Amino acid sequence: MKKQLILTCICILFSFVSGKGQSTKTATIYIDSKGVMRWSDTRNEASFFGVNYTPPFAHAYRAIGYLGLDHKAAIDKDVYHFARLGFNAYRVHLWDVELTDGKGNLLGNEHLDLLDYLIAKLKERNIHIVITAQTNFGNGYPERNIPTGGFSYKYDKCNMHANPEAIAAQETYLRQLVQHTNPYTGSAYKDDPAIIGFEVNNEPCHSGTKEEVKAYINRMLKALHDAGNRKPVFYNVSHNEYVVDAYYETAVQGTTYQWYPIGLVSGQTQEGNFLPYVDRYDIPFANVKGFNTKARMVYEFDPADIMYSYMYPAMVRTFRTAGFQWITQFAYDPIDIAYANTEYQTHFLNLAYTPHKAISMKIAAEAAQVLKRGESYGSYPQDTLFGNGFRVSYNDDLSEWNNGTKFYYSNSTRTQPKDASRLESVAGCGHSPVVSYEGTGAYFIDRLESGVWRLEVMPDAVVVNDPFAKPSLQKEVVAIAHGSWDLTLRLPDLGTTFSVLAIDRDNQRAEGVSTNGTIAALRPGVYLLKRQGVNPVHTWSSDSSWGNIRIGEYVAPVARSNSYKVTHKPAATVEAGQPFVINAEVVGPSIPDSVIIYTDKISFWNEHNPYIKMKRMSGYRYQATVPAAEMVEGCFRYNIIVCRGDSIRTYPGVTGECSAGISGTPLDWNFTSTRYWETQAVAPGSVIELLTVTDSYSHTEAYTLPEWSSIQRTLLDASPVEKPLLRFSFTSKQSNPVYFLRTLVKSTVAERKEKLKSCTTLCIRINPHKAIPLDFRAGFISSDGYTYKAVSTSIPADGIIRIPLKELQQTRTALLPVPYPTFLQQYFTPSTDIPFSIEKIEKLEISFSATPEEIDNRKPVEIELGNVWLE
């Protein structure tokens, strides 16, 4: 044993002397007869968690080039953050159109060079790799495809696996790919232990018979084997379910799946409690012969279109229950272009720009290692507490891990660490019992030895535009600020008196001493903290190694603009005669001198123009209260004005980004903007408007289960004396379709809390001259993610359906948008009863079905919907 250890150390030393600087661990992955990935040296089960990441290819490659930046430097920065977040897995589907010629020959170009470099850098951090060899589609998204001469451009994706010429090109490509020697590691892909295996292709589109699919897969396996590959080969089984038996009758050793539980590309930030959506991952073909002999890998997953931080550990929990050992999110945004989220509009993840989500990913990485494969943790809501100290909460927007030595939290938490005296690692955002901090970036606090800690603080990140709306490199969606905030630590091992030494490059802070546990005016960077009187065992410097990082390493983006951005969402409706609280975030190069509110009642010609000063509450959050006397019935219009020195800017702006504002103030003689934020002040006893039909969208989402139907919206507004109706026309080719209309009402009811207490009836106006659709149901989805609805079978003469709230019954929740893969459950059926509470309503939902005649004759199902309210 000692001899083995000595030889290993000599090999590691030799690798650094030779200039490679890489670990020479030779353990590889094999898959046993029960489909379990194991390490070759210990025979222990393996578990991997990480991300997809694509700078060598497609839009990420081009965008970094557009900005005139160095691709390899960009990779260095992001791979450091992968290590900091605890990832041990990386997966990418290669854009074969950028790596091959028309016959499948591998090209030695910049894309391949960057892939090689990336693999080497991942290997240095002990991050393992699965390579999906081909995508078989273009390299354009979100731009147009760029012709490259690659073989995939010659064939339709769904013919790629049947066309003899295409198959031959793929064989050539696979052979050359696995035999390719990476100049940065000195190893061929097939021989590099950091690469644990290969997936043949990304989301294949098979069109042939079961036997033809088997023949294709077997040819790909033979090509790889003939090239000398002995690593596991994986194949996608979550597509083309009609030939799923074929996959398990081949010699592939692993199978791959994806999970997008709330759909993709909604075009806006989605809101709500999506924990019921990730309660289960049931595989309908789990009883197929051979299923349990293949390893299970999640090649892509993401709760898309959300900025919440509570989902990632919950998904990992469910994946582990379903037996998955490899879990990689799609896709991590390169730090150099993450400010705009252009690569994949529907995904957004980066440590600097989405700190809360990134810390949630760090917690998920721990869950992937700690949670046992195949173990069940119950059903929602019982499964929000699981494993040894994991917790997820929608109401707190929180992921948390608290196991005694590690305490990680994605958002402010009141949870006490199990034993603060035993803590070795803290990571989080916001406040906790051990950290007080106003900044909005992530931080990492790690014990290097007794009394010696490393503190890493990321810059602040503030959302200034919807990250999931149409993207552009000209539009900043998250602003970075290098704020200076006090940070207080309550760590028994560190004490309240400790030295503070900046150790990251370019950090100019002088060494100081904290005497009360507080580091004053701390700026982002890396710091070495030493308890008073401690004599460290080790000599710690910036170049000291710790785990898979150097303790002086630090990566953070600079602020892109010196102007201020204001993020504010006006309340739709408030009650007249009540104080009106306005919240906004104001981010810029420094704290403004003042932030004030002007209403539309001011004028350059007035001798006195009242204003309301906003107070900074914490960080970048400002608040003001409009006096009750000023809140009269009608439309309340206002601007926010930010003042710093000689600079004055008014928000919202005239065009483009509202958050950018315009120079000047409404009191300037030449100020021409007439744009305001608006809130409607209504009589306290008036009804609560949940849906107001104004246009063909009217903030209403329309869905069908099963998926895939034609939906047409038409605004009916022909009469000047009648309120408009919105016609929805559904045409589905599916059997027994159910149609859904949803609108978010959370913020609306939040502003009418007093009136809400007295509401007893849900009122829905529809066209009384058209028959009510079959099985018409209406009600609400709550903050618990539960649905409560009642049935209505007729329309009164006045066209207003009135549903007493006391008639609402708990029912199953439709998982909309539809999850992928489509074989997953489309409804959540609660196993725990939670009584309906009007204070918890967040979404209005209306559903209905088609009659047998409409189904048989493919006739459209229509409803003409008007305003919806509570009274």
Coordinates of C-alpha atoms in Angstrom, one line a residue, residues 329-851:
Q329 CA -27.3 21.0 -16.4
F330 CA -27.7 22.7 -19.8
A331 CA -26.1 25.2 -20.1
Y332 CA -23.7 27.3 -18.1
D333 CA -23.2 30.8 -19.6
P334 CA -19.7 31.9 -20.3
I335 CA -18.8 34.8 -18.0
D336 CA -17.8 37.1 -20.8
I337 CA -21.3 37.0 -22.5
A338 CA -23.5 36.2 -19.5
Y339 CA -24.4 39.8 -19.0
A340 CA -26.7 39.5 -22.0
N341 CA -27.8 35.8 -21.8
T342 CA -27.7 35.5 -25.6
E343 CA -26.4 31.9 -25.9
Y344 CA -29.6 30.2 -24.9
Q345 CA -32.4 32.6 -24.1
T346 CA -34.3 30.0 -22.1
H347 CA -31.3 29.1 -19.8
F348 CA -29.4 31.4 -17.5
L349 CA -26.7 30.2 -15.1
N350 CA -23.4 31.8 -14.1
L351 CA -21.8 32.3 -10.7
A352 CA -21.2 36.0 -11.2
Y353 CA -24.5 36.9 -12.9
T354 CA -26.9 34.4 -11.2
P355 CA -25.3 34.0 -7.8
H356 CA -28.4 32.6 -6.1
K357 CA -28.9 29.9 -8.8
A358 CA -25.1 29.1 -8.8
I359 CA -25.1 28.5 -5.0
S360 CA -28.2 26.3 -5.5
M361 CA -26.1 24.4 -8.1
K362 CA -23.3 24.0 -5.5
I363 CA -25.8 22.5 -3.1
A364 CA -27.1 20.3 -5.8
A365 CA -23.5 19.1 -6.5
E366 CA -23.3 18.0 -2.9
A367 CA -26.7 16.3 -3.0
A368 CA -25.5 14.3 -6.0
Q369 CA -22.7 12.9 -3.9
V370 CA -24.5 12.4 -0.6
L371 CA -27.9 11.1 -1.6
K372 CA -28.1 7.3 -2.2
R373 CA -29.0 6.1 -5.6
G374 CA -32.5 4.6 -5.7
E375 CA -33.6 6.0 -2.3
S376 CA -37.0 7.6 -2.0
Y377 CA -37.7 10.7 0.0
G378 CA -41.5 10.7 -0.1
S379 CA -43.8 13.0 -2.1
Y380 CA -44.2 16.7 -2.1
P381 CA -44.5 18.6 0.2
Q382 CA -42.8 16.0 2.5
D383 CA -39.8 15.8 0.2
T384 CA -38.7 19.4 0.7
L385 CA -36.6 18.2 3.6
F386 CA -34.3 15.3 2.5
G387 CA -31.0 13.6 3.1
N388 CA -28.6 14.9 5.7
G389 CA -29.6 18.5 6.0
F390 CA -31.0 19.4 2.6
R391 CA -33.9 21.8 2.3
V392 CA -35.7 23.6 -0.5
S393 CA -38.4 26.2 -0.1
Y394 CA -40.4 28.1 -2.6
N395 CA -41.7 30.7 -0.2
D396 CA -38.1 31.6 0.9
D397 CA -36.7 31.0 -2.6
L398 CA -34.1 28.9 -0.9
S399 CA -31.9 25.9 -1.3
E400 CA -30.0 24.9 1.8
W401 CA -27.5 22.3 3.0
N402 CA -26.7 22.2 6.7
N403 CA -24.8 19.0 7.6
G404 CA -22.7 20.1 10.6
T405 CA -19.5 20.9 8.9
K406 CA -20.9 22.6 5.8
F407 CA -23.5 25.3 5.7
Y408 CA -24.6 26.5 2.2
Y409 CA -27.7 28.6 1.4
S410 CA -28.8 30.2 -1.9
N411 CA -30.6 33.1 -0.2
S412 CA -31.0 34.7 3.2
T413 CA -31.9 32.1 5.8
R414 CA -32.7 32.1 9.5
T415 CA -31.7 28.5 9.9
Q416 CA -29.1 27.9 12.6
P417 CA -26.0 25.8 11.6
K418 CA -26.1 22.5 13.4
D419 CA -22.9 23.3 15.2
A420 CA -21.1 26.5 14.3
S421 CA -18.0 25.4 16.1
R422 CA -17.5 22.5 13.7
L423 CA -18.0 24.5 10.5
E424 CA -15.4 24.1 7.8
S425 CA -17.2 25.6 4.8
V426 CA -19.8 28.3 4.3
A427 CA -21.2 29.5 1.0
G428 CA -24.2 31.6 0.3
C429 CA -26.0 34.8 -0.7
G430 CA -27.5 37.3 1.7
H431 CA -27.7 37.0 5.5
S432 CA -27.5 34.0 7.8
P433 CA -26.9 33.4 11.5
V434 CA -23.1 33.2 10.7
V435 CA -22.9 36.0 8.1
S436 CA -24.4 39.5 7.8
Y437 CA -23.8 41.1 4.4
E438 CA -25.8 43.6 2.2
G439 CA -24.1 42.7 -1.1
T440 CA -26.0 40.6 -3.6
G441 CA -23.1 38.5 -4.9
A442 CA -22.1 35.0 -3.7
Y443 CA -19.5 34.4 -1.1
F444 CA -17.3 31.4 0.0
I445 CA -15.8 31.1 3.4
D446 CA -13.5 28.0 3.9
R447 CA -11.4 26.8 6.8
L448 CA -7.8 26.2 5.6
E449 CA -6.7 25.1 9.1
S450 CA -7.5 25.9 12.7
G451 CA -8.0 29.7 13.0
V452 CA -7.2 30.3 9.3
W453 CA -9.9 30.9 6.7
R454 CA -10.2 31.9 3.1
L455 CA -12.9 34.4 2.2
E456 CA -14.0 34.9 -1.4
V457 CA -16.6 37.6 -2.3
M458 CA -18.1 38.0 -5.7
P459 CA -19.3 41.4 -7.0
D460 CA -23.0 42.3 -6.7
A461 CA -25.4 41.3 -9.4
V462 CA -28.8 43.0 -10.0
V463 CA -31.3 42.0 -12.7
V464 CA -32.1 45.0 -14.9
N465 CA -34.0 43.4 -17.7
D466 CA -36.0 40.2 -18.1
P467 CA -33.2 37.6 -18.8
F468 CA -35.6 35.4 -20.8
A469 CA -36.9 37.9 -23.2
K470 CA -35.5 38.3 -26.7
P471 CA -31.7 38.5 -26.3
S472 CA -29.1 40.8 -27.8
L473 CA -25.4 41.5 -27.0
Q474 CA -26.4 45.1 -26.9
K475 CA -28.8 44.5 -24.0
E476 CA -27.6 44.0 -20.4
V477 CA -29.9 41.7 -18.4
V478 CA -27.9 41.7 -15.2
A479 CA -25.7 44.6 -14.0
I480 CA -22.5 44.0 -12.1
A481 CA -21.4 46.4 -9.3
H482 CA -18.3 46.2 -7.2
G483 CA -20.1 47.5 -4.1
S484 CA -18.4 48.1 -0.8
W485 CA -20.3 46.6 2.2
D486 CA -19.6 45.7 5.7
L487 CA -19.4 41.9 6.3
T488 CA -19.8 40.4 9.7
L489 CA -18.7 36.8 10.5
R490 CA -19.8 34.8 13.5
L491 CA -17.5 31.8 13.3
P492 CA -16.3 30.4 16.6
D493 CA -13.0 29.1 15.1
L494 CA -12.2 32.6 13.7
G495 CA -13.4 34.6 16.7
T496 CA -14.2 38.3 16.6
T497 CA -10.6 39.6 16.4
F498 CA -8.8 38.5 13.2
S499 CA -6.4 39.8 10.6
V500 CA -7.7 40.5 7.0
L501 CA -5.2 40.2 4.2
A502 CA -6.1 40.6 0.5
I503 CA -4.5 37.9 -1.6
D504 CA -6.1 38.1 -5.0
R505 CA -4.1 39.9 -7.8
D506 CA -4.9 43.7 -8.1
N507 CA -6.6 43.9 -4.7
Q508 CA -5.3 47.1 -3.2
R509 CA -6.8 46.7 0.3
A510 CA -4.3 47.2 3.0
E511 CA -3.9 44.5 5.6
G512 CA -6.1 45.2 8.6
V513 CA -7.6 43.8 11.8
S514 CA -11.2 43.2 12.7
T515 CA -12.0 43.6 16.4
N516 CA -15.7 42.9 16.4
G517 CA -16.1 40.3 13.7
T518 CA -16.9 42.9 11.1
I519 CA -14.8 43.6 8.0
A520 CA -15.7 47.2 7.1
A521 CA -16.3 48.4 3.6
L522 CA -15.3 45.1 2.1
R523 CA -14.9 45.0 -1.7
P524 CA -15.1 41.9 -3.9
G525 CA -12.0 39.8 -3.8
V526 CA -10.2 37.0 -1.9
Y527 CA -8.9 37.5 1.6
L528 CA -6.9 35.4 4.1
L529 CA -8.4 35.7 7.6
K530 CA -6.4 34.6 10.7
R531 CA -7.6 34.5 14.2
Q532 CA -5.7 36.7 16.7
G533 CA -2.8 34.7 18.3
V534 CA -3.0 31.8 15.9
N535 CA 0.3 30.3 14.6
P536 CA -0.5 28.7 11.3
V537 CA 0.9 25.2 10.6
H538 CA 1.2 26.1 6.9
T539 CA 2.6 29.1 5.2
W540 CA -0.4 30.3 3.1
S541 CA 0.2 32.5 0.1
S542 CA -1.7 33.3 -3.1
D543 CA -0.1 30.4 -4.9
S544 CA -0.8 27.8 -2.2
S545 CA -2.9 24.9 -3.4
W546 CA -6.1 23.9 -1.7
G547 CA -8.2 21.2 -3.2
N548 CA -8.4 21.9 -6.9
I549 CA -7.8 25.7 -6.7
R550 CA -5.0 28.1 -5.6
I551 CA -6.2 30.2 -2.7
G552 CA -5.3 33.5 -4.4
E553 CA -7.4 32.7 -7.6
Y554 CA -10.2 35.1 -8.3
V555 CA -12.4 35.7 -11.3
A556 CA -15.1 38.4 -11.6
P557 CA -16.5 40.6 -14.3
V558 CA -16.1 44.4 -14.3
A559 CA -19.1 46.7 -14.4
R560 CA -20.1 47.3 -18.0
S561 CA -21.6 50.8 -17.5
N562 CA -21.1 53.9 -15.3
S563 CA -24.7 54.8 -15.6
Y564 CA -27.4 53.8 -13.2
K565 CA -30.0 51.2 -13.8
V566 CA -33.4 51.1 -12.1
T567 CA -35.4 47.9 -11.8
H568 CA -39.0 48.4 -10.8
K569 CA -42.3 46.7 -11.4
P570 CA -45.3 48.9 -10.7
A571 CA -48.3 47.5 -8.9
A572 CA -51.2 47.0 -11.2
T573 CA -53.8 48.0 -8.7
V574 CA -53.9 49.5 -5.1
E575 CA -56.6 50.8 -2.9
A576 CA -57.3 54.5 -2.9
G577 CA -57.0 56.2 0.5
Q578 CA -54.3 53.8 1.6
P579 CA -50.5 54.4 1.8
F580 CA -48.8 53.1 -1.3
V581 CA -45.3 51.5 -0.9
I582 CA -43.0 51.7 -3.9
N583 CA -39.9 49.5 -4.1
A584 CA -37.1 49.7 -6.6
E585 CA -33.5 48.5 -7.1
V586 CA -31.0 51.2 -8.1
V587 CA -27.6 49.9 -9.2
G588 CA -24.6 51.9 -10.5
P589 CA -21.0 52.8 -9.9
S590 CA -21.7 54.1 -6.4
I591 CA -24.5 54.9 -4.0
P592 CA -26.6 57.7 -5.4
D593 CA -26.8 61.1 -3.6
S594 CA -30.6 60.8 -3.7
V595 CA -33.4 58.8 -5.3
I596 CA -36.7 60.6 -5.5
I597 CA -40.2 60.1 -7.0
Y598 CA -42.1 62.7 -9.0
T599 CA -45.7 62.3 -10.0
D600 CA -47.2 63.5 -13.3
K601 CA -48.6 66.5 -11.4
I602 CA -45.3 68.4 -11.3
S603 CA -44.5 71.1 -13.9
F604 CA -41.6 73.3 -14.9
W605 CA -44.0 76.2 -14.4
N606 CA -45.0 75.4 -10.8
E607 CA -43.5 77.3 -8.0
H608 CA -43.5 74.3 -5.7
N609 CA -43.2 70.7 -6.9
P610 CA -43.5 68.1 -4.2
Y611 CA -41.5 64.9 -4.3
I612 CA -41.1 61.8 -2.2
K613 CA -37.6 60.7 -1.3
M614 CA -36.8 57.0 -1.5
K615 CA -34.9 55.5 1.4
R616 CA -32.2 52.9 0.9
M617 CA -33.3 49.8 2.8
S618 CA -30.4 47.5 2.1
G619 CA -28.0 46.9 -0.7
Y620 CA -29.5 48.4 -3.8
R621 CA -33.1 48.3 -2.6
Y622 CA -34.9 51.6 -2.2
Q623 CA -38.4 52.2 -0.8
A624 CA -40.8 55.1 -0.6
T625 CA -44.3 55.4 0.8
V626 CA -46.9 57.6 -1.0
P627 CA -49.2 59.2 1.7
A628 CA -52.7 57.9 1.8
A629 CA -54.1 61.4 1.0
E630 CA -52.4 61.4 -2.4
M631 CA -53.8 58.0 -3.4
V632 CA -57.1 59.1 -4.9
E633 CA -59.1 57.0 -7.3
G634 CA -57.7 56.9 -10.8
C635 CA -54.3 56.3 -12.4
F636 CA -51.3 57.2 -10.3
R637 CA -48.3 58.0 -12.6
Y638 CA -44.8 58.6 -11.4
N639 CA -41.1 58.7 -12.3
I640 CA -38.0 57.7 -10.4
I641 CA -35.2 60.2 -10.5
V642 CA -31.6 59.2 -9.6
C643 CA -29.1 62.0 -8.6
R644 CA -25.4 61.7 -8.3
G645 CA -23.2 64.8 -8.5
D646 CA -24.1 66.7 -11.6
S647 CA -25.8 63.6 -13.2
I648 CA -29.6 63.4 -13.0
R649 CA -31.5 60.6 -14.8
T650 CA -35.2 59.9 -15.0
Y651 CA -36.8 56.5 -15.2
P652 CA -38.3 54.8 -17.1
G653 CA -36.5 55.6 -20.3
V654 CA -38.3 56.6 -23.5
T655 CA -37.4 53.6 -25.7
G656 CA -35.5 50.3 -25.4
E657 CA -34.5 49.4 -21.9
C658 CA -36.7 51.0 -19.3
S659 CA -34.0 50.5 -16.7
A660 CA -31.5 52.7 -18.6
G661 CA -33.4 55.9 -18.0
I662 CA -32.8 59.2 -19.8
S663 CA -30.8 62.2 -18.9
G664 CA -32.5 65.1 -17.1
T665 CA -35.5 65.6 -15.0
P666 CA -39.2 66.3 -15.7
L667 CA -38.6 69.8 -14.2
D668 CA -36.2 70.7 -17.1
W669 CA -37.8 73.1 -19.6
N670 CA -36.7 70.8 -22.5
F671 CA -37.6 67.5 -21.0
T672 CA -39.9 65.8 -23.5
S673 CA -40.5 62.3 -22.2
T674 CA -44.1 61.5 -21.3
R675 CA -43.4 58.0 -20.1
Y676 CA -44.4 57.0 -16.6
W677 CA -44.9 54.0 -14.4
E678 CA -48.6 53.6 -13.7
T679 CA -50.7 52.1 -10.9
Q680 CA -54.5 52.1 -10.8
A681 CA -55.9 53.3 -7.5
V682 CA -59.4 51.8 -6.9
A683 CA -62.1 52.2 -4.3
P684 CA -61.4 50.0 -1.3
G685 CA -64.7 48.1 -1.7
S686 CA -64.3 47.5 -5.4
V687 CA -63.9 44.1 -6.9
I688 CA -60.5 42.6 -7.4
E689 CA -59.8 42.5 -11.1
L690 CA -57.8 39.3 -11.9
L691 CA -58.0 39.4 -15.7
T692 CA -58.7 42.5 -17.8
V693 CA -59.1 41.8 -21.6
T694 CA -57.2 44.5 -23.4
D695 CA -55.5 42.8 -26.4
S696 CA -55.0 39.4 -27.9
Y697 CA -52.5 38.4 -25.2
S698 CA -54.0 40.0 -22.0
H699 CA -51.3 38.3 -19.9
T700 CA -53.0 34.9 -20.4
E701 CA -51.2 31.7 -21.3
A702 CA -53.0 29.0 -23.3
Y703 CA -52.0 25.3 -23.2
T704 CA -53.2 21.9 -24.2
L705 CA -52.7 18.5 -22.6
P706 CA -51.6 16.3 -24.3
E707 CA -49.4 18.9 -26.1
W708 CA -49.5 20.0 -29.7
S709 CA -52.6 21.9 -30.8
S710 CA -53.3 24.9 -32.9
I711 CA -54.3 27.9 -30.8
Q712 CA -55.7 31.1 -32.3
R713 CA -56.5 34.3 -30.3
T714 CA -58.8 37.0 -31.5
L715 CA -59.7 40.2 -29.7
L716 CA -63.5 40.9 -30.1
D717 CA -63.8 44.6 -29.6
A718 CA -66.4 45.8 -32.2
S719 CA -68.8 47.6 -29.9
P720 CA -67.9 50.9 -28.2
V721 CA -70.4 50.3 -25.4
E722 CA -69.4 46.7 -24.5
K723 CA -66.3 45.5 -22.9
P724 CA -64.1 43.4 -25.2
L725 CA -63.9 39.6 -25.3
L726 CA -60.9 37.4 -26.2
R727 CA -61.7 34.4 -28.3
F728 CA -59.5 31.3 -27.9
S729 CA -59.9 28.7 -30.6
F730 CA -58.2 25.3 -30.0
T731 CA -57.8 22.6 -32.6
S732 CA -56.1 19.4 -31.4
K733 CA -55.2 16.2 -33.2
Q734 CA -54.7 14.4 -29.8
S735 CA -57.3 12.1 -28.2
N736 CA -59.3 13.6 -25.3
P737 CA -57.5 16.9 -25.1
V738 CA -57.9 19.3 -22.2
Y739 CA -57.4 23.0 -22.7
F740 CA -56.1 25.4 -20.1
L741 CA -56.0 29.2 -19.7
R742 CA -53.8 30.7 -17.0
T743 CA -52.8 34.1 -15.7
L744 CA -50.6 35.2 -12.9
V745 CA -52.5 37.1 -10.2
K746 CA -50.1 36.9 -7.3
S747 CA -49.1 40.6 -7.3
T748 CA -52.7 41.7 -7.9
V749 CA -54.1 40.1 -4.8
A750 CA -51.1 41.0 -2.8
E751 CA -52.1 44.7 -3.1
R752 CA -55.7 44.0 -2.1
K753 CA -55.2 42.0 1.1
E754 CA -58.0 43.7 3.1
K755 CA -60.6 43.3 0.3
L756 CA -59.4 39.8 -0.3
K757 CA -60.6 38.8 3.2
S758 CA -64.2 39.6 2.3
C759 CA -64.3 38.0 -1.2
T760 CA -66.6 35.0 -1.6
T761 CA -67.1 34.6 -5.3
L762 CA -65.0 34.1 -8.5
C763 CA -66.7 35.9 -11.4
I764 CA -66.0 35.0 -15.0
R765 CA -67.5 36.9 -18.0
I766 CA -68.0 34.9 -21.2
N767 CA -70.1 35.2 -24.3
P768 CA -73.6 34.1 -23.2
H769 CA -74.6 33.4 -26.8
K770 CA -72.1 30.5 -27.2
A771 CA -72.4 27.2 -25.5
I772 CA -70.2 26.7 -22.4
P773 CA -67.3 24.2 -23.3
L774 CA -67.5 20.7 -21.9
D775 CA -66.3 20.2 -18.4
F776 CA -65.7 23.9 -17.8
R777 CA -63.7 24.4 -14.5
A778 CA -62.2 27.4 -12.9
G779 CA -60.3 28.2 -9.8
F780 CA -56.8 28.9 -8.6
I781 CA -53.3 27.5 -8.1
S782 CA -51.8 28.4 -4.7
S783 CA -48.4 29.1 -3.4
D784 CA -48.2 25.5 -2.4
G785 CA -48.4 24.5 -6.0
Y786 CA -51.9 23.0 -5.4
T787 CA -54.9 23.5 -7.7
Y788 CA -58.4 24.2 -6.5
K789 CA -61.3 24.3 -9.0
A790 CA -65.0 24.0 -9.3
V791 CA -67.2 22.9 -12.2
S792 CA -69.8 25.1 -14.0
T793 CA -72.3 23.7 -16.5
S794 CA -74.3 26.7 -17.6
I795 CA -74.1 30.4 -18.4
P796 CA -76.5 32.8 -16.7
A797 CA -78.3 35.3 -19.0
D798 CA -75.9 38.1 -18.1
G799 CA -72.9 36.0 -19.2
I800 CA -71.2 36.0 -15.8
I801 CA -70.3 32.6 -14.3
R802 CA -70.2 33.0 -10.5
I803 CA -68.4 30.3 -8.6
P804 CA -68.6 30.4 -4.8
L805 CA -65.1 30.0 -3.4
K806 CA -66.4 27.6 -0.8
E807 CA -67.1 25.2 -3.7
L808 CA -63.5 25.0 -4.8
Q809 CA -62.1 21.5 -4.4
Q810 CA -58.5 20.4 -4.3
T811 CA -57.6 18.6 -7.6
R812 CA -54.6 17.6 -9.5
T813 CA -52.2 20.2 -10.9
A814 CA -51.5 20.3 -14.6
L815 CA -47.8 20.6 -15.2
L816 CA -47.7 23.5 -17.6
P817 CA -45.8 24.4 -19.7
V818 CA -45.5 20.8 -20.7
P819 CA -42.3 19.0 -19.4
Y820 CA -39.7 17.3 -21.6
P821 CA -39.3 14.5 -22.2
T822 CA -43.0 14.1 -23.0
F823 CA -43.2 10.7 -21.5
L824 CA -43.1 12.2 -18.0
Q825 CA -46.2 12.8 -15.9
Q826 CA -48.3 15.8 -17.0
Y827 CA -50.2 16.1 -13.7
F828 CA -49.2 16.2 -10.1
T829 CA -51.7 14.4 -7.9
P830 CA -51.3 15.5 -4.2
S831 CA -51.1 12.8 -1.5
T832 CA -51.5 15.4 1.2
D833 CA -54.6 17.5 1.7
I834 CA -54.1 21.2 2.1
P835 CA -57.3 23.2 2.6
F836 CA -57.9 26.1 0.2
S837 CA -56.7 29.5 1.5
I838 CA -57.6 32.6 -0.4
E839 CA -54.4 34.3 0.9
K840 CA -52.3 31.8 -1.0
I841 CA -53.8 32.2 -4.5
E842 CA -51.2 32.9 -7.2
K843 CA -52.6 31.9 -10.6
L844 CA -56.1 31.9 -12.0
E845 CA -56.8 28.7 -14.1
I846 CA -59.7 27.9 -16.4
S847 CA -59.9 24.5 -18.1
F848 CA -62.3 22.7 -20.4
S849 CA -62.5 19.8 -22.8
A850 CA -63.8 18.9 -26.3
T851 CA -67.1 17.1 -27.0

